[in-house]
mmCIF file of C-alpha atoms in Angstrom:
data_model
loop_
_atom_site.group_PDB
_atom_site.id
_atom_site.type_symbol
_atom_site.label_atom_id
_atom_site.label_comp_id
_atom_site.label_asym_id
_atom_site.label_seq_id
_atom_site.Cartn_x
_atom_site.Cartn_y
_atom_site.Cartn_z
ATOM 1 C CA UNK V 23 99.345 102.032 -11.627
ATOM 2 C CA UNK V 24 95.760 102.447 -9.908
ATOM 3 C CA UNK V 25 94.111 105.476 -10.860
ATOM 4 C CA UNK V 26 92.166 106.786 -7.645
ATOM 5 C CA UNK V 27 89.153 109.015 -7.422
ATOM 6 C CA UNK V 28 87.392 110.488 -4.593
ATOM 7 C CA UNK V 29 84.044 109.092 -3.201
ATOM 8 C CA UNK V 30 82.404 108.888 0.658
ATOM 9 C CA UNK V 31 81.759 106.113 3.217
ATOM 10 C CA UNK V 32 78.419 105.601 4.746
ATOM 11 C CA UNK V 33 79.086 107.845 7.404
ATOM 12 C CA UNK V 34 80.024 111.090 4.411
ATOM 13 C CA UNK V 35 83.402 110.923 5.132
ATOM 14 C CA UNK V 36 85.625 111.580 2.162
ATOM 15 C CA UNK V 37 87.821 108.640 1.493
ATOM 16 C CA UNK V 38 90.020 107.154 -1.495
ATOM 17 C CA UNK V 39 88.338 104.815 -4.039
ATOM 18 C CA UNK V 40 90.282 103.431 -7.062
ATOM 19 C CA UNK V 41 88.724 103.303 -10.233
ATOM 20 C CA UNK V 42 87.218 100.080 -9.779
ATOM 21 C CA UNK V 43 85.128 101.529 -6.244
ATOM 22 C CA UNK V 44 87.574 99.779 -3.873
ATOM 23 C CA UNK V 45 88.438 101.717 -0.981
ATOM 24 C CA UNK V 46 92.754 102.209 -0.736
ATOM 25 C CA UNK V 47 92.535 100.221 2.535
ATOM 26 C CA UNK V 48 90.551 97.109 1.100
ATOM 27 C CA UNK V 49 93.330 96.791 -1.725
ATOM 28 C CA UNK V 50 94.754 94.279 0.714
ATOM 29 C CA UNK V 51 93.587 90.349 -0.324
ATOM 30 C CA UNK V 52 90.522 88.778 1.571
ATOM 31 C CA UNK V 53 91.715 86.321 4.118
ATOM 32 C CA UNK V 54 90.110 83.798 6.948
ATOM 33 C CA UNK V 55 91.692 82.876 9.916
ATOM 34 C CA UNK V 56 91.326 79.644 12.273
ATOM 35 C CA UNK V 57 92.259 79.417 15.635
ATOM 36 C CA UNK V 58 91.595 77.327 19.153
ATOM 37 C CA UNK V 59 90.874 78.890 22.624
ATOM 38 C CA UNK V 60 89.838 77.433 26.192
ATOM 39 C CA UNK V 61 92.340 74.572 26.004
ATOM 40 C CA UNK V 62 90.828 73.422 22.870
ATOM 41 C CA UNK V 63 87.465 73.721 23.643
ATOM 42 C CA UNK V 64 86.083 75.893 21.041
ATOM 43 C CA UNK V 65 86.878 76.253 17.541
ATOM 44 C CA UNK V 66 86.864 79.511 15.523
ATOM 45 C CA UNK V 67 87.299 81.020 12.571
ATOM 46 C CA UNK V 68 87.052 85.065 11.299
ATOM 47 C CA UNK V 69 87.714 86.450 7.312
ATOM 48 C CA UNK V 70 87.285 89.365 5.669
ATOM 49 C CA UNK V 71 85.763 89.423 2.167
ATOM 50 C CA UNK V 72 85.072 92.753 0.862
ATOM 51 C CA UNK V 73 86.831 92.381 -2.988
ATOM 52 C CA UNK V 74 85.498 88.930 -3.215
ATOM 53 C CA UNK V 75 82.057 90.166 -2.502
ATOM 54 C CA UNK V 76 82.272 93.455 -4.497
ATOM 55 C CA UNK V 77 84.059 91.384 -7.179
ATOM 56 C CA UNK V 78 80.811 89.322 -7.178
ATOM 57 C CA UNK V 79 78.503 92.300 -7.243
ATOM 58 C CA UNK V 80 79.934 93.814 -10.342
ATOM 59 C CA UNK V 81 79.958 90.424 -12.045
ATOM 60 C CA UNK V 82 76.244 89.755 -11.661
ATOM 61 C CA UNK V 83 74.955 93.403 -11.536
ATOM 62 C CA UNK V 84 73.499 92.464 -8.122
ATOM 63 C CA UNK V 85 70.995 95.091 -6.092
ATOM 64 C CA UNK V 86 71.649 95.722 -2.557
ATOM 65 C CA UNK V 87 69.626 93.111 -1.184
ATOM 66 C CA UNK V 88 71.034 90.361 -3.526
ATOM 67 C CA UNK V 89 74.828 91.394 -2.475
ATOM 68 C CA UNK V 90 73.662 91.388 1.379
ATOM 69 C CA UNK V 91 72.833 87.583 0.254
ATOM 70 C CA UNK V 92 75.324 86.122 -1.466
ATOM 71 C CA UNK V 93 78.001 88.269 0.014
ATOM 72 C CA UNK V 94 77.231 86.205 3.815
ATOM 73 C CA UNK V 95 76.950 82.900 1.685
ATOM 74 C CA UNK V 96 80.296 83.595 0.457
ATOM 75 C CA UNK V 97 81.567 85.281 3.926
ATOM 76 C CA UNK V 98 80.208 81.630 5.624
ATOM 77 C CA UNK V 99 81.601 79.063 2.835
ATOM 78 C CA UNK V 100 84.873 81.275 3.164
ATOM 79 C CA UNK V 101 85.228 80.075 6.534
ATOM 80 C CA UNK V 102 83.451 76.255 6.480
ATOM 81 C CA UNK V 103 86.182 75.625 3.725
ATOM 82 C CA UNK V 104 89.435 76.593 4.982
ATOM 83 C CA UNK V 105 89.878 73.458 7.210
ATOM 84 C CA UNK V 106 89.620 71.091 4.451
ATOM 85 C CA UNK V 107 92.712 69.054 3.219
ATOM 86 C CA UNK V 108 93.241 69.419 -0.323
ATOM 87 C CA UNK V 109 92.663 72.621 -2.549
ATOM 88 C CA UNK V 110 90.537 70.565 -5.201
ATOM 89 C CA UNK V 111 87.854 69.664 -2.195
ATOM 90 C CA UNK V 112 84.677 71.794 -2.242
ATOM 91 C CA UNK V 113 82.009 72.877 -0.086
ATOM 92 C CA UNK V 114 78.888 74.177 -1.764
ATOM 93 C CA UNK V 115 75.986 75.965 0.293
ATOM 94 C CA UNK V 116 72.356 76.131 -1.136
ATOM 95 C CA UNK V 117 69.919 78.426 -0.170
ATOM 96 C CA UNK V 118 66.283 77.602 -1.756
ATOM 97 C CA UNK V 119 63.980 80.201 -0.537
ATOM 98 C CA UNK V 120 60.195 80.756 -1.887
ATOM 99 C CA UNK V 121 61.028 84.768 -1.866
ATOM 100 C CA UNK V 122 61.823 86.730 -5.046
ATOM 101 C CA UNK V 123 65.435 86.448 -4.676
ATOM 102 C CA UNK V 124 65.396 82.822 -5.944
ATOM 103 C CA UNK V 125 68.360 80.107 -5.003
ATOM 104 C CA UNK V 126 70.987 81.516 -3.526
ATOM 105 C CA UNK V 127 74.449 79.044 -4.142
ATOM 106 C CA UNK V 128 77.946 79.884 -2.718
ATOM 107 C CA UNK V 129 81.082 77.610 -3.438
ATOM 108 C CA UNK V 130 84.419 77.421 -1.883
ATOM 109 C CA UNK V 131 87.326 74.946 -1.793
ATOM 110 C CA UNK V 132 90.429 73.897 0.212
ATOM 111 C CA UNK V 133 92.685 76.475 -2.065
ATOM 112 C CA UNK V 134 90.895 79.594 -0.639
ATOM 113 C CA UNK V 135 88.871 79.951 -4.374
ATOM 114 C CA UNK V 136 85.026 81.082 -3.795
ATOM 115 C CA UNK V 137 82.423 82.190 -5.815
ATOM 116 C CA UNK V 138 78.659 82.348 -6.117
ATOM 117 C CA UNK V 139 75.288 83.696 -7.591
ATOM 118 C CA UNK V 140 71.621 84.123 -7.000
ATOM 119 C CA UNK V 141 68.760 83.377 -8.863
ATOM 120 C CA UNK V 142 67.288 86.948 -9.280
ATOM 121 C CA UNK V 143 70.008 89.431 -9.245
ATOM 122 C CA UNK V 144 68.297 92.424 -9.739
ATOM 123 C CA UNK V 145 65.944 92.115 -7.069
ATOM 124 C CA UNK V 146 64.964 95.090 -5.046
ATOM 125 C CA UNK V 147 62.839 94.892 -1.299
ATOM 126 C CA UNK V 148 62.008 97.903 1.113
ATOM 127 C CA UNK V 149 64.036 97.680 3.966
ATOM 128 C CA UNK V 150 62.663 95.360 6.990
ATOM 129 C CA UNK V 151 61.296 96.541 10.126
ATOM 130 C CA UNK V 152 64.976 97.442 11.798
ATOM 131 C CA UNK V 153 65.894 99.685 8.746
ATOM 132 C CA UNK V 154 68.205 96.748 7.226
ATOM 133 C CA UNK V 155 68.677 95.202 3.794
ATOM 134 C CA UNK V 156 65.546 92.368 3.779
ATOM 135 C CA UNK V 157 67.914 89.458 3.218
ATOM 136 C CA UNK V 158 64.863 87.094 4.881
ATOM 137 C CA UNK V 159 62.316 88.263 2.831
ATOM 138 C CA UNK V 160 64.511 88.126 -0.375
ATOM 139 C CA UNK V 161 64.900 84.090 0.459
ATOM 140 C CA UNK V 162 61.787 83.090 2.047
ATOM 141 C CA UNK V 163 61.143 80.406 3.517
ATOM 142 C CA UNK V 164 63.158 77.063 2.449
ATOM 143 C CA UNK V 165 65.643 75.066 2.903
ATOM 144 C CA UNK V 166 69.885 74.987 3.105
ATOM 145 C CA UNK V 167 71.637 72.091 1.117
ATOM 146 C CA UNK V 168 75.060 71.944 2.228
ATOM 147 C CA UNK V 169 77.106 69.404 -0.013
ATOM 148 C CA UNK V 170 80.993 68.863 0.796
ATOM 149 C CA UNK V 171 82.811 67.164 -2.111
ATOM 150 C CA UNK V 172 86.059 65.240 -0.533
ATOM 151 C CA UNK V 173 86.581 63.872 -3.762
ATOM 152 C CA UNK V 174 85.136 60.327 -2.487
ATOM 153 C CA UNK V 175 82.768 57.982 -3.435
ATOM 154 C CA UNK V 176 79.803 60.536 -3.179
ATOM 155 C CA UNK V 177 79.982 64.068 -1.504
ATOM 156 C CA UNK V 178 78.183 64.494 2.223
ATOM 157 C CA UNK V 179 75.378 66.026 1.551
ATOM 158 C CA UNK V 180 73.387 68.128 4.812
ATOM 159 C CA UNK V 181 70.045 69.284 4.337
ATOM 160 C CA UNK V 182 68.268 71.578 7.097
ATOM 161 C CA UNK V 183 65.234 73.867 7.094
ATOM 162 C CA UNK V 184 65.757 77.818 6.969
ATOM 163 C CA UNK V 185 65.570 79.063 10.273
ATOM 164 C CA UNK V 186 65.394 82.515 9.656
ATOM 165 C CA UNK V 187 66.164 82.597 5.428
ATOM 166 C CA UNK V 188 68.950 85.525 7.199
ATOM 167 C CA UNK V 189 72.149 83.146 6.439
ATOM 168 C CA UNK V 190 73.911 83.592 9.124
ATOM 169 C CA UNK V 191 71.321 81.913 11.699
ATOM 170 C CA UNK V 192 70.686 79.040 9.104
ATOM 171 C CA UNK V 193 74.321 78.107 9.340
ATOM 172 C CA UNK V 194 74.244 78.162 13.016
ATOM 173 C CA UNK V 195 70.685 76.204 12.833
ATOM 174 C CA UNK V 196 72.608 73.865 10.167
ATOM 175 C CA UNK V 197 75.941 73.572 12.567
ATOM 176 C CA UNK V 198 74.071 72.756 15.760
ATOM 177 C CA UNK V 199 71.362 70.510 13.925
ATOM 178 C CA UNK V 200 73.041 68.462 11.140
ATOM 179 C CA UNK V 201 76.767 68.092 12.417
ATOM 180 C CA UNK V 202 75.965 68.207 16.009
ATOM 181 C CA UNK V 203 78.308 71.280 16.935
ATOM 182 C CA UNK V 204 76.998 74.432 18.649
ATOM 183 C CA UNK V 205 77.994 77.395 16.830
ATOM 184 C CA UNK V 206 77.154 81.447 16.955
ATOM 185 C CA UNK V 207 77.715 82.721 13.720
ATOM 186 C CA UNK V 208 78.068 86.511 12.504
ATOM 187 C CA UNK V 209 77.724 87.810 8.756
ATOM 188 C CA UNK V 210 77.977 91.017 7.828
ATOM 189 C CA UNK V 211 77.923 92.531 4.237
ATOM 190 C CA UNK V 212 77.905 96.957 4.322
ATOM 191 C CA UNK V 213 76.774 98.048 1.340
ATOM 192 C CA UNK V 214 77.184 101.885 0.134
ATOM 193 C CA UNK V 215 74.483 103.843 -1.218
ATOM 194 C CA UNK V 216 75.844 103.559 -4.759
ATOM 195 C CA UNK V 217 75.794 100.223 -4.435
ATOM 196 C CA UNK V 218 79.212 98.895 -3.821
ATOM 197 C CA UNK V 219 80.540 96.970 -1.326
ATOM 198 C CA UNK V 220 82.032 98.663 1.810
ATOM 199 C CA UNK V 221 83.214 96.026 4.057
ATOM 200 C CA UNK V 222 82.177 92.519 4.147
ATOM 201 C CA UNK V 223 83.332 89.488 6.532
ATOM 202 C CA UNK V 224 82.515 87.326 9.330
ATOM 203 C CA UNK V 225 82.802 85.020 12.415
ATOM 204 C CA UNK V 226 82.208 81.459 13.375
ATOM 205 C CA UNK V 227 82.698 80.164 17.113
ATOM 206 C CA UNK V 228 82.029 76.524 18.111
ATOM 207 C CA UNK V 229 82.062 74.156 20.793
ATOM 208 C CA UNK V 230 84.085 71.407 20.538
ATOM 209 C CA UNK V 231 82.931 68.262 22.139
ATOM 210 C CA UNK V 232 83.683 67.929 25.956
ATOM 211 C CA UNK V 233 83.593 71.755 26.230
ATOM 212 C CA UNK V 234 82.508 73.094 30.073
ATOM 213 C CA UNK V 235 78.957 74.584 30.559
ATOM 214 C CA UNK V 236 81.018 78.128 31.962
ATOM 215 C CA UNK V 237 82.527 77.881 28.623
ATOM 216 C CA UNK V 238 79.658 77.756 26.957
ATOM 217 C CA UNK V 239 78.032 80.199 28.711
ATOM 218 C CA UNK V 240 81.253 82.923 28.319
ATOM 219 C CA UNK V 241 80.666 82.798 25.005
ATOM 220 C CA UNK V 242 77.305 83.110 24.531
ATOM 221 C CA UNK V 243 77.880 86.131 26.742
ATOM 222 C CA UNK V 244 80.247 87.491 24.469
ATOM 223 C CA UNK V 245 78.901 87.273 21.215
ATOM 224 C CA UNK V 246 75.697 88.783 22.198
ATOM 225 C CA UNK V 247 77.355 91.740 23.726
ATOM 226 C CA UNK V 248 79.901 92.135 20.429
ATOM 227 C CA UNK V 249 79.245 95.000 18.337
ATOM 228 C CA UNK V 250 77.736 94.896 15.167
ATOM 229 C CA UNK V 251 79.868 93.443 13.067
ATOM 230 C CA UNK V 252 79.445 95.395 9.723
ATOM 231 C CA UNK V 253 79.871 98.483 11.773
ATOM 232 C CA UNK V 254 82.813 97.192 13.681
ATOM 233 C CA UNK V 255 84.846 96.235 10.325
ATOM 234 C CA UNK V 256 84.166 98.956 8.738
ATOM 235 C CA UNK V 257 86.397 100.920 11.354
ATOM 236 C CA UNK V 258 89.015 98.951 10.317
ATOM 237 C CA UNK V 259 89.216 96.030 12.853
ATOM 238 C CA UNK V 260 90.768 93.014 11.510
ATOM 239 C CA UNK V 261 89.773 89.745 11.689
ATOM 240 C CA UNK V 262 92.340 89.346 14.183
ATOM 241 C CA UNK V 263 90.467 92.195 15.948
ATOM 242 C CA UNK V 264 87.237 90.347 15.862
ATOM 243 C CA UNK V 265 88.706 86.885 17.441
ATOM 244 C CA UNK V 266 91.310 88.761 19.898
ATOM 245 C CA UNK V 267 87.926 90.284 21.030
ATOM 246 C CA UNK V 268 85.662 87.545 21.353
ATOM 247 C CA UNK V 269 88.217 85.015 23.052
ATOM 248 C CA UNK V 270 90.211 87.422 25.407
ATOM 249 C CA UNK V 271 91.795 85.755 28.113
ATOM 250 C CA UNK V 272 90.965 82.187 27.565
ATOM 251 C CA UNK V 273 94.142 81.527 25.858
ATOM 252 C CA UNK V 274 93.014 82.081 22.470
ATOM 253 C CA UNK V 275 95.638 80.848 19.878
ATOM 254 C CA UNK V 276 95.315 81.629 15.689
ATOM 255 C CA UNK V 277 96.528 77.826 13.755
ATOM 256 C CA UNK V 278 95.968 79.272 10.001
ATOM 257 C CA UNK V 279 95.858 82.219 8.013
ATOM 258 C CA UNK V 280 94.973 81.391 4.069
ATOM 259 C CA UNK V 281 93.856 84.424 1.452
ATOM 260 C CA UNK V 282 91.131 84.254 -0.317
ATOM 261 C CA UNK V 283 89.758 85.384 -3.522
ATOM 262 C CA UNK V 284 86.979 85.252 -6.041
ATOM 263 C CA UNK V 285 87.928 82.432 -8.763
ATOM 264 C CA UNK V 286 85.573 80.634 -10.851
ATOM 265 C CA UNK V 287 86.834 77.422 -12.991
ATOM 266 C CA UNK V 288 84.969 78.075 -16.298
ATOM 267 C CA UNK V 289 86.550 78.409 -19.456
ATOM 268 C CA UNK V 290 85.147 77.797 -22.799
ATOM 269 C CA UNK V 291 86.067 73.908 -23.420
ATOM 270 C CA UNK V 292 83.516 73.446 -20.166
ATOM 271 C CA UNK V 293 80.688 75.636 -21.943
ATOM 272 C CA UNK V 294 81.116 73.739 -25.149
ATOM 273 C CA UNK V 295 80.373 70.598 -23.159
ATOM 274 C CA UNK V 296 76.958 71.982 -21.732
ATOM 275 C CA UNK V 297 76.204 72.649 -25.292
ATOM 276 C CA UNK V 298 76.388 68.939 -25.983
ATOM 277 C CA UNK V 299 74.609 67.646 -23.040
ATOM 278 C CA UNK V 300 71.731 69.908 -24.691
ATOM 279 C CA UNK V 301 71.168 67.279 -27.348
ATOM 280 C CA UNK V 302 71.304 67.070 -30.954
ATOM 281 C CA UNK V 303 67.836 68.326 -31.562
ATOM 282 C CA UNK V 304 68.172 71.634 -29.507
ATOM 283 C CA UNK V 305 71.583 72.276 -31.317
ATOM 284 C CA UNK V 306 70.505 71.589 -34.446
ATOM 285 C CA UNK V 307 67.914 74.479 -33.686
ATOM 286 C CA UNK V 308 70.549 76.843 -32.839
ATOM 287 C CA UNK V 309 72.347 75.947 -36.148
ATOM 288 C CA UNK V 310 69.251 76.523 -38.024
ATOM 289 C CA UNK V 311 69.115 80.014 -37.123
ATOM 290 C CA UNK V 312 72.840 80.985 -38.377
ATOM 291 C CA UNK V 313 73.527 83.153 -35.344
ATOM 292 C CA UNK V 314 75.859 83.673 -32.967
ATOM 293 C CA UNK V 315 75.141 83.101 -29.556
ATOM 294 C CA UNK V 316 75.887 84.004 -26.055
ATOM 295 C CA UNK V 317 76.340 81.465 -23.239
ATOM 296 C CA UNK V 318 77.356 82.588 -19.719
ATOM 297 C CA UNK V 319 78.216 81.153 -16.611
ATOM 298 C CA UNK V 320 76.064 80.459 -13.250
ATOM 299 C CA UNK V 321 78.818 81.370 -10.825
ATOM 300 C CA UNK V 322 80.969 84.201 -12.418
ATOM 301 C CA UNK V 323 78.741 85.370 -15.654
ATOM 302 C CA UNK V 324 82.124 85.535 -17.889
ATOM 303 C CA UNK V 325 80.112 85.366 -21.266
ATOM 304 C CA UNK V 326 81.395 82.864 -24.432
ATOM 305 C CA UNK V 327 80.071 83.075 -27.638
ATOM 306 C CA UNK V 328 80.135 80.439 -30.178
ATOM 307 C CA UNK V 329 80.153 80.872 -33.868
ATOM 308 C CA UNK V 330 77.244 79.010 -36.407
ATOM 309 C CA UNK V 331 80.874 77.267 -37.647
ATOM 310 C CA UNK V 332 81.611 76.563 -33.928
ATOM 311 C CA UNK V 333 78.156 75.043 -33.299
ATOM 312 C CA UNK V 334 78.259 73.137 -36.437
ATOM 313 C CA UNK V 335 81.741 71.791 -35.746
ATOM 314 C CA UNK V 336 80.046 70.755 -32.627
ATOM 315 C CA UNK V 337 77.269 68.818 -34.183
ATOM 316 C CA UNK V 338 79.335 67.463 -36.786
ATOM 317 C CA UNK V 339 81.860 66.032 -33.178
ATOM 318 C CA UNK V 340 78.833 64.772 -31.991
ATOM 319 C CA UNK V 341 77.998 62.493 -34.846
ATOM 320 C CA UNK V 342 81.681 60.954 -34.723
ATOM 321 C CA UNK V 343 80.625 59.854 -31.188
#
């Protein structure tokens, strides 16, 4: 049973929160939908992330800034990965920025599992010049690696520059650029005043190849004039809402609906095998000073600690290699 205390949205308004921050409403799972319109045309895709993102937040201890960030990474690999095949395939985007919120790396397969981190979690910026959360200035300038592991050979591996270090435009940039498919893309990550997440999704519409100039032009129309998003999710429009919206009357049709969560693949066996790829030197280091130590993971910080009899069990498997 969910305890619930009381706490206000952005706007003051008291609402329900559970104990964890959620609001009631966002109790629901994260999900991204796909869909077609214009007689195949155009291409699109709409999730909502909030507990993902929040889930993230809390994980890393993340400022406001940092969970603006990594909350669109996540929001945009959420959607890039839900058309591939298999649920072991895996698309990872890179942000590597010059500004003080260091690499920013978001990863997402074909089973609806994402997850993520930044370099400098606790980074704080003034707001920008429009009274937003300065997710350009927390990147910089740089560039977007976008790898997609298909479990071949070797993974495809995109690299663009940043066009505006704001994550949403450097996927469009990316899209149109590297893959050859216009795309407007729409990120949004609402973060309280305390710090948690409000509501957190986004959009992606493409062109297909062969699709009309009017089409092209209708939608360009349209997702200029659409709200903001943040704002327009956090009155409780669906994604369904958002795409309905976007693609009225041109015969807009939704092909998949797949939930999503946060899910991160570590476990302790894994840790135990950086520890060996850190050499015999380094460990025998560790040994040496008859501690205990801490390890933690990139993408969901879960922490493992390892014994001076763990380590030297370690050392001593090492040798038997």
């Amino acid at each position: 049973m969910r305890r619930k205390t009381a706490g206000q949205d952005p706007a003051g308004n008291i609402k329900e929160q559970t104990s964890k921050g959620y609001r009631e409403e966002y109790l629901m799972n994260d999900y991204v939908i796909r869909g077609t319109a214009a007689d195949g045309q155009v291409l699109a895709f709409a999730c909502s992330t909030t507990n993902m993102v929040e889930e993230a937040r809390q994980r890393h201890g993340l400022s406001k800034v940092a969970t603006a960030a990594l909350g669109r990474a996540m929001s945009g690999v959420t959607m890039m990965s839900v058309g591939l095949k298999k649920p072991y395939e895996s698309i990872t985007l890179t942000f590597s920025g010059n500004g003080p919120l260091g690499t920013v790396v978001a990863m997402g397969d074909g089973g609806g599992r994402v997850r993520g981190y930044v370099g400098n979690p606790q980074v704080e910026l003034p707001l920008n010049s429009k009274g937003k959360l300065d997710v350009g200035g927390a990147v910089g300038l740089g560039l977007l690696n976008v790898e997609k592991d298909l479990h071949m050979k070797e993974p495809f591996v995109g690299t663009t520059i940043l066009a505006t270090s704001e994550i949403a435009e450097d996927l469009a940039y990316y899209f149109t650029t590297s893959e050859q498919i216009p795309s407007a893309v729409a990120l949004g990550v609402l973060v309280h005043d305390n710090g948690q997440v409000w509501t957190a999704g986004g959009f992606i519409i493409q062109l297909l190849p062969g699709a009309s100039d009017e089409v092209a032009q209708e939608l360009q129309d349209r997702c200029t004039a659409f709200p903001q998003l943040t704002s327009y999710l956090a009155e409780g429009h669906t994604p369904e809402d958002v795409l309905e919206e976007l693609l009225k009357g041109m015969d807009y049709i939704q092909m998949d609906k797949q939930e999503v969560r946060f899910k991160c693949f570590c476990n302790k066996q894994k840790v135990e095998s950086a520890l060996v790829s850190i050499g015999r030197e380094e460990l025998d280091q560790l040994i040496a000073d008859d501690e205990t130590i801490e390890m933690s993971c990139h993408f969901c910080n879960e922490k493992y600690y390892f014994t001076p009899e763990e380590l030297r069990n370690i050392r001593a498997g090492m040798d038997v290699v």
